mmCIF file of C-alpha atoms and ligand atoms in Angstrom:
data_model
loop_
_atom_site.group_PDB
_atom_site.id
_atom_site.type_symbol
_atom_site.label_atom_id
_atom_site.label_comp_id
_atom_site.label_asym_id
_atom_site.label_seq_id
_atom_site.Cartn_x
_atom_site.Cartn_y
_atom_site.Cartn_z
ATOM 1 C CA MET A 698 14.934 -20.897 19.512
ATOM 2 C CA ASP A 699 17.213 -21.574 16.520
ATOM 3 C CA GLN A 700 19.771 -19.045 15.350
ATOM 4 C CA THR A 701 17.616 -17.693 12.522
ATOM 5 C CA GLY A 702 14.707 -17.195 14.907
ATOM 6 C CA GLN A 703 16.978 -15.442 17.365
ATOM 7 C CA ALA A 704 18.381 -13.119 14.675
ATOM 8 C CA VAL A 705 14.888 -12.229 13.441
ATOM 9 C CA ALA A 706 13.735 -11.515 17.000
ATOM 10 C CA GLU A 707 16.771 -9.301 17.683
ATOM 11 C CA ALA A 708 16.209 -7.389 14.429
ATOM 12 C CA ARG A 709 12.561 -6.790 15.351
ATOM 13 C CA ILE A 710 13.526 -5.440 18.769
ATOM 14 C CA ASP A 711 16.114 -3.084 17.226
ATOM 15 C CA ALA A 712 13.587 -1.890 14.616
ATOM 16 C CA LEU A 713 10.980 -1.312 17.321
ATOM 17 C CA ILE A 714 13.358 0.813 19.403
ATOM 18 C CA ARG A 715 14.209 2.958 16.360
ATOM 19 C CA VAL A 716 10.514 3.496 15.529
ATOM 20 C CA ALA A 717 9.607 4.243 19.168
ATOM 21 C CA ARG A 718 12.247 6.976 19.345
ATOM 22 C CA GLU A 719 11.181 8.436 16.004
ATOM 23 C CA PHE A 720 7.479 8.487 16.907
ATOM 24 C CA GLY A 721 8.405 9.937 20.306
ATOM 25 C CA GLN A 722 10.261 12.771 18.575
ATOM 26 C CA GLN A 723 7.158 13.400 16.429
ATOM 27 C CA GLY A 724 5.162 13.898 19.633
ATOM 28 C CA TRP A 725 2.965 10.853 19.056
ATOM 29 C CA THR A 726 3.566 9.269 22.491
ATOM 30 C CA PRO A 727 3.519 12.217 24.913
ATOM 31 C CA ALA A 728 3.785 11.787 28.671
ATOM 32 C CA THR A 729 4.617 8.019 28.663
ATOM 33 C CA SER A 730 1.532 7.224 26.548
ATOM 34 C CA GLY A 731 1.447 4.632 23.773
ATOM 35 C CA ASN A 732 2.712 1.069 23.865
ATOM 36 C CA TYR A 733 4.505 -1.251 21.495
ATOM 37 C CA SER A 734 5.281 -4.919 20.979
ATOM 38 C CA VAL A 735 6.995 -7.348 18.624
ATOM 39 C CA ARG A 736 6.675 -11.117 18.311
ATOM 40 C CA THR A 737 9.948 -12.833 19.175
ATOM 41 C CA ALA A 738 8.735 -16.442 18.944
ATOM 42 C CA GLU A 739 5.467 -18.132 17.986
ATOM 43 C CA SER A 740 3.825 -17.499 21.348
ATOM 44 C CA ARG A 741 6.112 -14.934 22.902
ATOM 45 C CA LEU A 742 6.305 -11.134 22.613
ATOM 46 C CA MET A 743 8.502 -8.334 23.800
ATOM 47 C CA MET A 744 6.112 -5.728 25.225
ATOM 48 C CA THR A 745 6.805 -2.209 26.496
ATOM 49 C CA ARG A 746 6.809 -1.948 30.272
ATOM 50 C CA SER A 747 4.237 0.191 32.043
ATOM 51 C CA GLY A 748 5.212 3.824 32.666
ATOM 52 C CA VAL A 749 8.240 3.993 30.362
ATOM 53 C CA HIS A 750 8.595 7.057 28.109
ATOM 54 C CA LYS A 751 8.585 5.571 24.596
ATOM 55 C CA ARG A 752 10.687 8.432 23.228
ATOM 56 C CA ASP A 753 13.636 7.053 25.234
ATOM 57 C CA LEU A 754 12.847 3.372 24.674
ATOM 58 C CA ASP A 755 15.725 0.922 25.038
ATOM 59 C CA ARG A 756 15.895 -2.824 25.678
ATOM 60 C CA GLY A 757 15.348 -2.245 29.395
ATOM 61 C CA GLY A 758 11.936 -0.774 28.580
ATOM 62 C CA LEU A 759 10.773 -4.050 27.020
ATOM 63 C CA MET A 760 9.811 -7.295 28.744
ATOM 64 C CA PRO A 761 8.784 -10.783 27.572
ATOM 65 C CA VAL A 762 5.127 -11.831 27.849
ATOM 66 C CA ASP A 763 3.192 -14.821 26.508
ATOM 67 C CA LEU A 764 0.180 -14.670 24.160
ATOM 68 C CA ASP A 765 -2.124 -14.258 27.169
ATOM 69 C CA GLY A 766 -0.140 -11.194 28.236
ATOM 70 C CA GLN A 767 1.394 -12.942 31.239
ATOM 71 C CA PRO A 768 4.941 -11.807 32.152
ATOM 72 C CA ILE A 769 7.492 -14.546 31.522
ATOM 73 C CA GLU A 770 10.220 -13.158 33.794
ATOM 74 C CA GLY A 771 8.208 -10.882 36.108
ATOM 75 C CA GLY A 772 7.671 -7.133 35.664
ATOM 76 C CA ARG A 773 4.575 -5.117 34.750
ATOM 77 C CA PRO A 774 3.747 -4.761 31.053
ATOM 78 C CA SER A 775 1.741 -1.870 29.540
ATOM 79 C CA ALA A 776 -1.832 -1.726 30.774
ATOM 80 C CA GLU A 777 -3.093 -2.298 27.209
ATOM 81 C CA THR A 778 -1.144 -5.539 26.633
ATOM 82 C CA GLY A 779 -4.429 -7.423 26.133
ATOM 83 C CA LEU A 780 -5.120 -5.475 22.928
ATOM 84 C CA HIS A 781 -1.717 -6.503 21.554
ATOM 85 C CA THR A 782 -2.068 -10.202 22.397
ATOM 86 C CA GLN A 783 -5.553 -10.193 20.832
ATOM 87 C CA LEU A 784 -4.034 -9.158 17.486
ATOM 88 C CA TYR A 785 -1.206 -11.719 17.683
ATOM 89 C CA ARG A 786 -3.670 -14.490 18.521
ATOM 90 C CA HIS A 787 -5.886 -13.510 15.575
ATOM 91 C CA PHE A 788 -3.161 -13.101 12.986
ATOM 92 C CA PRO A 789 -0.238 -15.564 13.053
ATOM 93 C CA GLY A 790 1.496 -13.464 10.357
ATOM 94 C CA VAL A 791 1.457 -10.288 12.456
ATOM 95 C CA ASN A 792 4.773 -9.632 14.200
ATOM 96 C CA ALA A 793 4.480 -6.001 15.331
ATOM 97 C CA VAL A 794 1.752 -3.931 17.021
ATOM 98 C CA LEU A 795 2.088 -0.182 17.572
ATOM 99 C CA HIS A 796 -0.204 2.083 19.587
ATOM 100 C CA VAL A 797 0.223 5.867 19.626
ATOM 101 C CA HIS A 798 -1.696 8.890 20.893
ATOM 102 C CA SER A 799 -1.082 11.014 17.807
ATOM 103 C CA PRO A 800 -3.048 14.271 17.386
ATOM 104 C CA ALA A 801 -5.043 13.715 14.150
ATOM 105 C CA ALA A 802 -6.024 10.188 15.216
ATOM 106 C CA THR A 803 -7.101 11.439 18.632
ATOM 107 C CA VAL A 804 -9.212 14.304 17.247
ATOM 108 C CA ALA A 805 -10.754 12.201 14.443
ATOM 109 C CA SER A 806 -11.601 9.428 16.898
ATOM 110 C CA ARG A 807 -13.661 11.913 18.925
ATOM 111 C CA MET A 808 -15.392 13.464 15.918
ATOM 112 C CA PHE A 809 -16.420 10.104 14.410
ATOM 113 C CA GLN A 810 -17.183 8.199 17.586
ATOM 114 C CA ALA A 811 -20.952 8.448 17.005
ATOM 115 C CA GLN A 812 -20.625 6.981 13.484
ATOM 116 C CA GLY A 813 -18.502 4.099 14.779
ATOM 117 C CA SER A 814 -16.112 4.204 11.818
ATOM 118 C CA ILE A 815 -14.420 6.498 9.293
ATOM 119 C CA GLU A 816 -14.372 5.757 5.585
ATOM 120 C CA LEU A 817 -11.275 6.888 3.696
ATOM 121 C CA SER A 818 -11.465 6.659 -0.079
ATOM 122 C CA ASP A 819 -9.641 7.802 -3.209
ATOM 123 C CA TYR A 820 -6.447 8.833 -1.445
ATOM 124 C CA GLU A 821 -3.136 7.831 -3.032
ATOM 125 C CA MET A 822 -1.842 7.254 0.517
ATOM 126 C CA LEU A 823 -4.234 4.292 0.921
ATOM 127 C CA LYS A 824 -1.589 2.314 -0.996
ATOM 128 C CA ALA A 825 0.588 2.469 2.133
ATOM 129 C CA PHE A 826 -1.694 -0.202 3.658
ATOM 130 C CA ALA A 827 -0.425 -3.688 2.888
ATOM 131 C CA GLY A 828 -2.430 -5.361 0.121
ATOM 132 C CA ILE A 829 -3.836 -2.135 -1.383
ATOM 133 C CA THR A 830 -2.551 -1.345 -4.879
ATOM 134 C CA THR A 831 -4.807 1.492 -6.045
ATOM 135 C CA HIS A 832 -6.151 4.790 -4.732
ATOM 136 C CA ALA A 833 -9.579 3.808 -6.137
ATOM 137 C CA THR A 834 -10.699 1.976 -3.050
ATOM 138 C CA ALA A 835 -12.184 2.614 0.380
ATOM 139 C CA VAL A 836 -10.815 1.643 3.772
ATOM 140 C CA THR A 837 -13.102 1.535 6.788
ATOM 141 C CA VAL A 838 -11.370 2.489 10.019
ATOM 142 C CA PRO A 839 -13.256 1.278 13.112
ATOM 143 C CA VAL A 840 -13.760 3.815 15.931
ATOM 144 C CA LEU A 841 -14.370 2.027 19.216
ATOM 145 C CA PRO A 842 -15.620 3.653 22.408
ATOM 146 C CA ASN A 843 -12.881 4.177 24.975
ATOM 147 C CA GLU A 844 -12.954 1.978 28.048
ATOM 148 C CA GLN A 845 -10.579 1.569 31.001
ATOM 149 C CA ASN A 846 -11.343 -2.135 31.233
ATOM 150 C CA ILE A 847 -9.097 -3.683 28.597
ATOM 151 C CA ALA A 848 -11.070 -6.937 28.402
ATOM 152 C CA SER A 849 -14.240 -4.965 27.484
ATOM 153 C CA LEU A 850 -12.297 -2.910 24.982
ATOM 154 C CA ALA A 851 -10.939 -6.105 23.421
ATOM 155 C CA ALA A 852 -14.494 -7.455 23.262
ATOM 156 C CA SER A 853 -15.596 -4.445 21.203
ATOM 157 C CA VAL A 854 -12.630 -4.886 18.837
ATOM 158 C CA GLU A 855 -13.289 -8.613 18.428
ATOM 159 C CA PRO A 856 -16.166 -8.504 15.866
ATOM 160 C CA TRP A 857 -14.115 -6.260 13.569
ATOM 161 C CA LEU A 858 -11.230 -8.730 13.627
ATOM 162 C CA ALA A 859 -13.426 -11.817 13.401
ATOM 163 C CA ASP A 860 -15.080 -10.829 10.114
ATOM 164 C CA GLY A 861 -11.990 -9.161 8.633
ATOM 165 C CA ARG A 862 -13.459 -5.641 8.437
ATOM 166 C CA ALA A 863 -10.537 -4.175 10.385
ATOM 167 C CA SER A 864 -7.388 -4.435 8.344
ATOM 168 C CA TRP A 865 -4.239 -3.023 9.895
ATOM 169 C CA VAL A 866 -5.703 -0.196 11.988
ATOM 170 C CA TYR A 867 -8.405 0.915 14.402
ATOM 171 C CA LEU A 868 -9.093 3.967 16.564
ATOM 172 C CA ILE A 869 -10.229 4.245 20.159
ATOM 173 C CA ALA A 870 -12.310 7.370 20.779
ATOM 174 C CA GLY A 871 -10.510 10.249 22.494
ATOM 175 C CA HIS A 872 -7.531 7.952 22.926
ATOM 176 C CA GLY A 873 -5.468 7.053 19.862
ATOM 177 C CA LEU A 874 -4.723 4.515 17.174
ATOM 178 C CA TYR A 875 -3.654 0.901 16.939
ATOM 179 C CA ALA A 876 -1.780 -0.407 13.897
ATOM 180 C CA TRP A 877 -0.212 -3.765 13.153
ATOM 181 C CA GLY A 878 1.790 -5.413 10.398
ATOM 182 C CA SER A 879 3.901 -8.361 9.394
ATOM 183 C CA GLU A 880 7.063 -6.503 10.436
ATOM 184 C CA VAL A 881 7.813 -3.327 12.423
ATOM 185 C CA ALA A 882 8.339 -1.342 9.201
ATOM 186 C CA ASP A 883 4.870 -2.335 7.941
ATOM 187 C CA ALA A 884 3.144 -1.442 11.209
ATOM 188 C CA ALA A 885 5.057 1.865 11.327
ATOM 189 C CA ARG A 886 4.022 2.655 7.745
ATOM 190 C CA HIS A 887 0.405 1.980 8.720
ATOM 191 C CA VAL A 888 0.688 4.395 11.672
ATOM 192 C CA GLU A 889 2.185 7.134 9.494
ATOM 193 C CA ALA A 890 -0.323 6.611 6.699
ATOM 194 C CA LEU A 891 -3.335 6.663 9.008
ATOM 195 C CA GLU A 892 -2.157 9.765 10.862
ATOM 196 C CA PHE A 893 -1.608 11.553 7.514
ATOM 197 C CA LEU A 894 -4.961 10.401 6.088
ATOM 198 C CA LEU A 895 -6.848 11.516 9.186
ATOM 199 C CA ALA A 896 -5.098 14.900 9.171
ATOM 200 C CA CYS A 897 -6.225 15.308 5.534
ATOM 201 C CA HIS A 898 -9.730 14.141 6.359
ATOM 202 C CA LEU A 899 -10.051 16.655 9.202
ATOM 203 C CA LEU A 900 -8.668 19.470 7.059
ATOM 204 C CA GLU A 901 -11.123 18.637 4.301
ATOM 205 C CA GLN A 902 -14.009 18.774 6.758
ATOM 206 C CA ARG A 903 -12.852 22.181 7.968
ATOM 207 C CA VAL A 904 -12.565 23.521 4.420
ATOM 208 C CA ASN A 905 -16.001 22.161 3.530
ATOM 209 C CA ALA A 906 -17.526 23.725 6.642
ATOM 210 C CA ALA A 907 -15.976 27.164 5.976
HETATM 211 ZN ZN1 ZN B 1405 -3.298 4.202 24.926
#
């Protein structure tokens, strides 16, 4: 790797550690849940290790894997590594993938599982998603059934990625959210925006039902 590549990779790792600690403090990765990765070279990632508490993430909690999720220097990566590598293989411009078990995302994913997606429209916060410049739009958030077999879970995500309907985020029912972006800051903004939007959406439903 050239020096520029090395510097970019180091900056991504530092940014990821900062975000992991912040999201951990927010209570979005309780009890060692969640997992994170950054791209450090064209076909190489740094992935969180299995069982590490993300609130205390440091460099020792990350390990290199290839785009098939295979460890490059040994170790056991997060169980959901296959969902990260799927996104990196699909989108060459994506360099960060974040997965959290945040409360609004978890509740909304259960409530909208039967519908298979959630439509969010006319929120100013939609502009936090890369490429969106107006509130006057609608974003469809896929809600996929949970599954312990990661290859089957990836297979249910695949159609959404293949036809471009999933941009930046998806939910897994009763589980949490996945968000990605061109850099860690973009992926983190997508996590924060989606969690906020879903909290609003749930509140609105409660008010309407009252
Ligand atoms: Zn998870």
